[in-house]
């Protein structure tokens, strides 16, 4: 019994190489549930794991892919039976454990969630970790009082995966969305997802000039971090929250504490990897309800396993628009 997978190998000089290979099923790691994978996707972290690893991958040869959706083939756990449709994101699958860039995956039952009603496995991977994280960010903002009547919501890194889903969901929920992008050519795409205003990246790229600027945003989903996040903190309305999701623009935070002290601004950390089961199910059900499928399908760029080395390098350069969806059986 064999299956196809994208395998990353490391040479003695430390360089890595990714190629599609045929593997024996006996090489799959231990786990409760074996899944016939139908689709996977591409996230920023996948770009790191397809390439030199970014310190995330521990052992080689490695099968990356932090997300997958497919059909249960065998299960020793009573929660899942053959034929059930399942989704996996996070839990360091595709980093420490073999992941979804393969026709077969074997994982712990605790890491899976049932495919939400109303979504196909392809839709679930158009969402993937990026979209799941966007929804966690929106839920955190709502839990801290965000409502459409409070004012415009800023989405940074808007044409990327997290940003695209955040823009589409917020617009569908009735929010006025201001989308920050460094790619002016994505304006029509972002407006199609529901953004009512485009903010050029340069406007927010500089570090904090004054710790407080005029109160502009009622909320923010931030995929960029760095100087942009520092700048945005000073533009938040009183008591408003920023959900910090990513570091596409840098990990340092050259900010002051003044927005926290004088405006009661909240900085909410979002981690998609170790989310407990109940919150995962809540987020997936919200995605099935609040992300219009026509908008989701407009974000898709179809891909195969052999496209991944090139796509992995592209996402690290911020050059992938929307969501690449990988048909692992193509
Ligand atoms: N916390 C979590 O659990 C979690 C989960 C998923 C992702 N993340 C993180 O969230 C970030 C976004 O992930 P993603 O999958 O959406 O990646 P992505 O598709 O590459 O999107 C990132 C976007 O950020 C913008 N960007 C890139 N480089 C930039 C720079 N130097 N300065 C300012 N903006 C820049 C680009 O948008 P424009 O072209 O529109 O400007 C790019 O499309 C990553 O840092 C990722 O690691 C975290």
Coordinates of C-alpha atoms and ligand atoms in Angstrom, one line a residue:
X1 CA 0.0 0.0 0.0
X2 CA 1.6 3.3 -1.1
X3 CA 0.6 7.0 -1.2
X4 CA 1.9 10.2 -2.8
X5 CA 3.4 12.9 -0.5
X6 CA 5.5 16.1 -0.7
X7 CA 8.7 15.1 1.1
X8 CA 11.3 17.6 2.4
X9 CA 14.8 16.1 2.8
X10 CA 17.8 17.8 4.5
X11 CA 21.3 17.4 3.1
X12 CA 24.5 17.3 5.2
X13 CA 25.2 21.0 4.4
X14 CA 21.8 21.9 6.0
X15 CA 20.1 22.7 2.7
X16 CA 16.6 21.3 2.1
X17 CA 14.8 20.0 -1.0
X18 CA 11.1 19.3 -1.4
X19 CA 9.8 16.7 -4.0
X20 CA 6.7 14.6 -4.6
X21 CA 7.5 10.9 -3.7
X22 CA 5.6 7.6 -3.4
X23 CA 5.8 6.3 0.2
X24 CA 4.9 3.0 1.9
X25 CA 1.9 3.3 4.2
X26 CA 3.9 1.6 7.0
X27 CA 6.0 4.9 7.2
X28 CA 3.0 6.8 8.6
X29 CA 3.4 7.8 12.2
X30 CA 1.4 6.3 15.1
X31 CA -2.1 7.7 15.7
X32 CA -5.7 6.8 16.2
X33 CA -7.2 7.8 12.9
X34 CA -6.0 7.3 9.4
X35 CA -7.4 9.9 6.9
X36 CA -7.6 9.7 3.2
X37 CA -6.7 13.3 2.5
X38 CA -8.7 15.1 -0.2
X39 CA -7.5 18.7 0.1
X40 CA -4.8 20.7 1.9
X41 CA -3.8 24.4 1.7
X42 CA -1.0 26.8 2.0
X43 CA -0.2 29.1 5.0
X44 CA 2.8 31.3 5.8
X45 CA 4.0 28.6 8.2
X46 CA 3.8 26.0 5.3
X47 CA 6.1 28.2 3.3
X48 CA 8.7 27.9 6.1
X49 CA 8.2 24.1 6.5
X50 CA 8.5 23.4 2.7
X51 CA 11.7 25.4 2.7
X52 CA 14.5 25.5 5.3
X53 CA 12.0 25.0 8.2
X54 CA 12.2 28.2 10.2
X55 CA 13.1 26.2 13.3
X56 CA 9.6 24.5 13.2
X57 CA 10.6 21.1 11.7
X58 CA 12.5 18.8 14.1
X59 CA 13.2 15.7 12.0
X60 CA 13.7 14.8 8.3
X61 CA 12.5 13.4 5.9
X62 CA 9.4 15.5 6.7
X63 CA 5.9 15.7 5.2
X64 CA 4.7 19.4 5.6
X65 CA 1.1 20.7 5.5
X66 CA -0.4 22.2 8.7
X67 CA -4.0 21.7 7.5
X68 CA -5.9 18.9 5.8
X69 CA -9.5 17.8 5.2
X70 CA -10.6 14.3 4.1
X71 CA -12.4 11.1 4.8
X72 CA -11.7 8.7 7.7
X73 CA -10.3 5.4 6.4
X74 CA -9.7 3.6 9.7
X75 CA -10.2 4.6 13.4
X76 CA -9.4 3.1 16.8
X77 CA -11.3 6.0 18.5
X78 CA -15.0 5.6 19.0
X79 CA -15.7 9.3 18.0
X80 CA -14.8 8.6 14.3
X81 CA -15.8 5.8 11.9
X82 CA -14.7 5.1 8.3
X83 CA -16.3 7.5 5.9
X84 CA -16.6 10.4 8.3
X85 CA -15.5 13.8 6.9
X86 CA -12.9 15.5 9.1
X87 CA -10.8 18.6 9.2
X88 CA -7.5 19.2 10.9
X89 CA -5.7 22.5 11.6
X90 CA -2.8 23.2 14.0
X91 CA -1.5 21.0 16.9
X92 CA 1.9 21.3 15.2
X93 CA 0.9 18.8 12.5
X94 CA 3.0 19.6 9.4
X95 CA 5.7 20.9 11.8
X96 CA 6.6 18.4 14.4
X97 CA 4.3 15.7 13.0
X98 CA 3.8 14.6 9.4
X99 CA 1.1 16.8 7.8
X100 CA -1.4 17.2 5.0
X101 CA 0.7 17.4 1.9
X102 CA 0.0 13.7 1.3
X103 CA -2.8 11.4 0.2
X104 CA -2.8 9.7 3.6
X105 CA -2.3 11.2 7.1
X106 CA -2.4 9.5 10.6
X107 CA -3.1 11.6 13.7
X108 CA -4.6 11.7 17.2
X109 CA -8.4 11.7 17.2
X110 CA -8.3 14.7 19.7
X111 CA -6.8 16.9 17.0
X112 CA -9.7 16.4 14.5
X113 CA -13.0 18.2 14.2
X114 CA -15.9 16.9 12.1
X115 CA -16.4 18.8 8.8
X116 CA -19.0 21.4 9.6
X117 CA -22.4 21.0 7.8
X118 CA -22.7 23.1 4.7
X119 CA -18.9 23.0 3.8
X120 CA -17.1 20.6 1.4
X121 CA -13.6 19.4 2.2
X122 CA -12.4 21.8 -0.5
X123 CA -14.2 24.8 1.2
X124 CA -12.7 23.8 4.5
X125 CA -9.2 24.0 3.0
X126 CA -10.0 27.3 1.2
X127 CA -10.5 28.4 4.8
X128 CA -7.7 26.5 6.4
X129 CA -5.6 27.8 9.4
X130 CA -5.6 31.3 7.9
X131 CA -9.4 31.5 7.7
X132 CA -9.9 29.7 11.0
X133 CA -7.5 32.2 12.7
X134 CA -9.3 35.1 11.1
X135 CA -12.6 33.8 12.7
X136 CA -10.9 33.4 16.1
X137 CA -9.7 37.0 15.8
X138 CA -13.2 38.2 15.0
X139 CA -14.8 36.2 17.8
X140 CA -12.2 37.7 20.3
X141 CA -13.1 41.2 19.1
X142 CA -16.8 40.5 19.5
X143 CA -16.2 39.0 22.9
X144 CA -14.6 42.4 23.8
X145 CA -17.6 44.4 22.6
X146 CA -17.1 45.0 18.9
X147 CA -20.4 45.7 17.0
X148 CA -20.9 47.1 13.5
X149 CA -22.3 50.4 14.9
X150 CA -19.1 51.1 16.8
X151 CA -17.3 52.2 13.6
X152 CA -14.8 51.0 10.9
X153 CA -12.6 47.9 11.4
X154 CA -9.1 47.8 10.0
X155 CA -7.7 44.6 8.4
X156 CA -3.9 44.5 7.8
X157 CA -2.2 42.2 5.3
X158 CA -5.7 42.2 3.7
X159 CA -4.9 40.4 0.4
X160 CA -3.2 37.5 2.2
X161 CA -5.1 34.5 3.6
X162 CA -6.0 35.7 7.1
X163 CA -6.8 39.2 5.8
X164 CA -9.0 37.9 2.9
X165 CA -11.2 35.8 5.1
X166 CA -11.3 38.5 7.9
X167 CA -12.4 41.1 5.2
X168 CA -15.1 38.8 3.8
X169 CA -16.6 37.8 7.2
X170 CA -16.6 41.3 8.7
X171 CA -18.2 42.8 5.6
X172 CA -20.9 40.0 5.6
X173 CA -21.6 40.8 9.3
X174 CA -22.3 44.4 8.4
X175 CA -19.0 46.0 9.4
X176 CA -17.4 48.8 7.4
X177 CA -14.0 47.3 6.5
X178 CA -10.8 49.3 5.8
X179 CA -8.3 46.9 4.1
X180 CA -4.6 47.7 4.3
X181 CA -2.6 46.3 1.4
X182 CA 0.9 46.9 -0.2
X183 CA -0.5 45.6 -3.5
X184 CA -2.6 48.3 -5.2
X185 CA -3.5 45.7 -7.9
X186 CA -5.6 43.8 -5.4
X187 CA -8.0 46.7 -4.9
X188 CA -10.8 45.2 -7.1
X189 CA -10.3 41.8 -5.3
X190 CA -10.6 43.4 -1.9
X191 CA -13.6 45.5 -2.8
X192 CA -15.2 42.3 -4.2
X193 CA -14.7 40.7 -0.7
X194 CA -16.5 43.6 0.8
X195 CA -13.9 46.2 1.8
X196 CA -15.3 49.7 1.6
X197 CA -12.0 51.4 1.9
X198 CA -8.4 50.6 0.8
X199 CA -5.5 51.9 2.9
X200 CA -2.1 51.8 1.2
X201 CA 0.5 50.0 3.3
X202 CA 2.9 53.1 3.2
X203 CA 0.3 55.1 5.2
X204 CA 0.9 52.8 8.2
X205 CA 4.4 51.5 7.5
X206 CA 6.3 54.0 9.7
X207 CA 6.9 53.5 13.4
X208 CA 4.9 55.5 15.9
X209 CA 5.3 59.3 15.4
X210 CA 3.1 60.3 18.2
X211 CA 1.8 57.7 20.7
X212 CA -1.8 58.9 20.1
X213 CA -3.3 59.9 16.7
X214 CA -7.0 60.6 16.0
X215 CA -9.4 57.9 17.2
X216 CA -10.2 56.1 13.9
X217 CA -10.8 52.3 14.2
X218 CA -13.3 50.4 16.3
X219 CA -11.4 47.2 15.9
X220 CA -8.5 45.6 14.0
X221 CA -7.5 42.2 12.7
X222 CA -3.7 42.5 12.4
X223 CA -1.8 39.9 10.3
X224 CA 1.3 42.1 10.0
X225 CA 2.7 43.1 13.5
X226 CA 5.8 45.1 13.7
X227 CA 5.8 48.9 13.1
X228 CA 2.3 48.7 11.5
X229 CA 0.8 47.2 14.7
X230 CA 2.6 49.8 16.8
X231 CA 1.2 52.6 14.6
X232 CA -2.4 51.2 14.6
X233 CA -2.5 51.0 18.4
X234 CA -2.4 54.8 18.6
X235 CA -5.3 55.1 16.1
X236 CA -7.8 52.9 18.0
X237 CA -11.0 54.4 19.4
X238 CA -11.4 54.4 23.2
X239 CA -11.8 50.8 24.7
X240 CA -11.4 49.3 21.2
X241 CA -9.4 46.1 20.6
X242 CA -6.8 44.8 18.2
X243 CA -6.5 41.1 17.6
X244 CA -2.8 40.3 17.0
X245 CA -2.6 37.4 14.6
X246 CA 0.6 37.6 12.6
X247 CA 4.1 38.9 12.0
X248 CA 4.3 39.2 8.2
X249 CA 5.8 42.7 8.7
X250 CA 8.0 41.8 11.7
X251 CA 8.0 40.4 15.2
X252 CA 9.3 43.5 17.1
X253 CA 6.7 45.9 18.5
X254 CA 8.1 49.4 18.6
X255 CA 5.2 50.9 20.5
X256 CA 4.5 52.8 23.7
X257 CA 2.0 51.8 26.4
X258 CA 0.2 55.2 26.1
X259 CA -2.8 53.8 24.0
X260 CA -3.4 51.2 26.8
X261 CA -3.3 53.7 29.6
X262 CA -5.1 56.7 28.1
X263 CA -7.5 55.0 25.8
X264 CA -8.1 51.6 27.4
X265 CA -7.1 49.9 24.1
X266 CA -6.9 46.1 24.3
X267 CA -4.3 44.0 22.5
X268 CA -5.7 40.5 22.1
X269 CA -3.3 37.6 21.3
X270 CA -4.7 34.9 18.9
X271 CA -3.2 31.4 18.8
X272 CA -4.8 29.0 16.4
X273 CA -2.5 26.0 17.1
X274 CA -3.5 25.0 20.6
X275 CA -7.2 26.0 20.6
X276 CA -9.4 23.7 22.7
X277 CA -11.9 21.5 20.9
X278 CA -15.1 23.4 21.9
X279 CA -13.7 26.7 20.6
X280 CA -12.6 25.1 17.4
X281 CA -16.1 23.7 16.7
X282 CA -17.5 27.2 17.6
X283 CA -15.2 28.9 15.1
X284 CA -15.9 26.3 12.3
X285 CA -19.6 26.7 12.8
X286 CA -19.3 30.5 12.6
X287 CA -17.3 30.1 9.4
X288 CA -20.0 27.9 7.9
X289 CA -22.6 30.5 8.8
X290 CA -20.8 33.9 8.3
X291 CA -18.4 33.4 5.4
X292 CA -20.4 33.6 2.1
X293 CA -19.3 30.7 -0.2
X294 CA -19.2 32.9 -3.3
X295 CA -16.7 35.1 -1.6
X296 CA -14.7 32.1 -0.3
X297 CA -14.6 30.6 -3.8
X298 CA -13.4 33.9 -5.2
X299 CA -10.2 33.6 -3.0
X300 CA -9.2 30.2 -4.3
X301 CA -6.1 29.5 -6.4
X302 CA -6.1 25.7 -7.2
X303 CA -2.8 23.8 -6.7
X304 CA -1.3 20.3 -6.7
X305 CA 1.4 18.8 -4.6
X306 CA 4.1 19.5 -7.3
X307 CA 3.2 23.3 -7.3
X308 CA 4.0 23.6 -3.6
X309 CA 7.8 24.2 -3.7
X310 CA 7.2 27.3 -5.8
X311 CA 4.1 28.4 -3.9
X312 CA 5.9 28.0 -0.6
X313 CA 8.7 30.4 -1.7
X314 CA 6.0 32.9 -3.0
X315 CA 4.1 33.0 0.3
X316 CA 7.2 33.9 2.2
X317 CA 7.6 36.9 -0.1
X318 CA 4.0 38.0 0.5
X319 CA 3.2 37.2 -3.1
X320 CA 0.3 34.8 -2.8
X321 CA -3.2 36.3 -3.1
X322 CA -6.1 34.8 -1.2
X323 CA -6.0 31.0 -0.6
X324 CA -4.1 28.3 -2.5
X325 CA -6.1 25.0 -2.2
X326 CA -4.1 21.8 -2.9
X327 CA -5.9 18.8 -4.4
X328 CA -3.5 16.1 -3.1
X329 CA -5.0 13.5 -5.5
X330 CA -4.5 15.6 -8.7
Ligands
LIG1 N1 -1.6 33.3 15.4 C1 -1.9 32.3 14.7 O1 -2.3 31.2 15.1 C2 -1.7 32.4 13.2 C3 -2.4 31.6 12.3 C4 -2.3 31.8 10.9 C5 -1.4 32.8 10.5 N2 -0.6 33.5 11.4 C6 0.3 34.5 10.9 O2 -0.5 35.5 10.3 C7 0.3 36.1 9.2 C8 -0.5 36.0 7.9 O3 -0.6 34.7 7.5 P1 -1.3 34.3 6.1 O4 -1.3 32.8 6.0 O5 -2.4 35.2 5.8 O6 0.0 34.8 5.2 P2 -0.1 35.6 3.7 O7 -1.2 35.0 2.9 O8 1.2 35.6 3.2 O9 -0.6 37.1 4.1 C9 0.2 38.0 4.7 C10 0.0 39.4 4.1 O10 0.7 40.4 4.9 C11 1.1 41.4 4.0 N3 2.5 41.6 4.1 C12 3.5 40.7 3.7 N4 4.7 41.2 4.0 C13 4.5 42.4 4.6 C14 5.4 43.4 5.1 N5 6.7 43.3 5.1 N6 4.8 44.6 5.6 C15 3.5 44.7 5.7 N7 2.6 43.8 5.2 C16 3.1 42.7 4.7 C17 0.7 41.0 2.6 O11 -0.6 41.5 2.3 P3 -0.8 42.7 1.3 O12 -0.2 42.3 0.0 O13 -2.3 42.9 1.2 O14 -0.2 44.0 1.9 C18 0.5 39.5 2.7 O15 -0.3 39.0 1.7 C19 1.6 35.3 9.2 O16 2.6 36.0 9.9 C20 1.3 34.0 9.9 O17 2.4 33.4 10.4 C21 -0.8 33.3 12.7

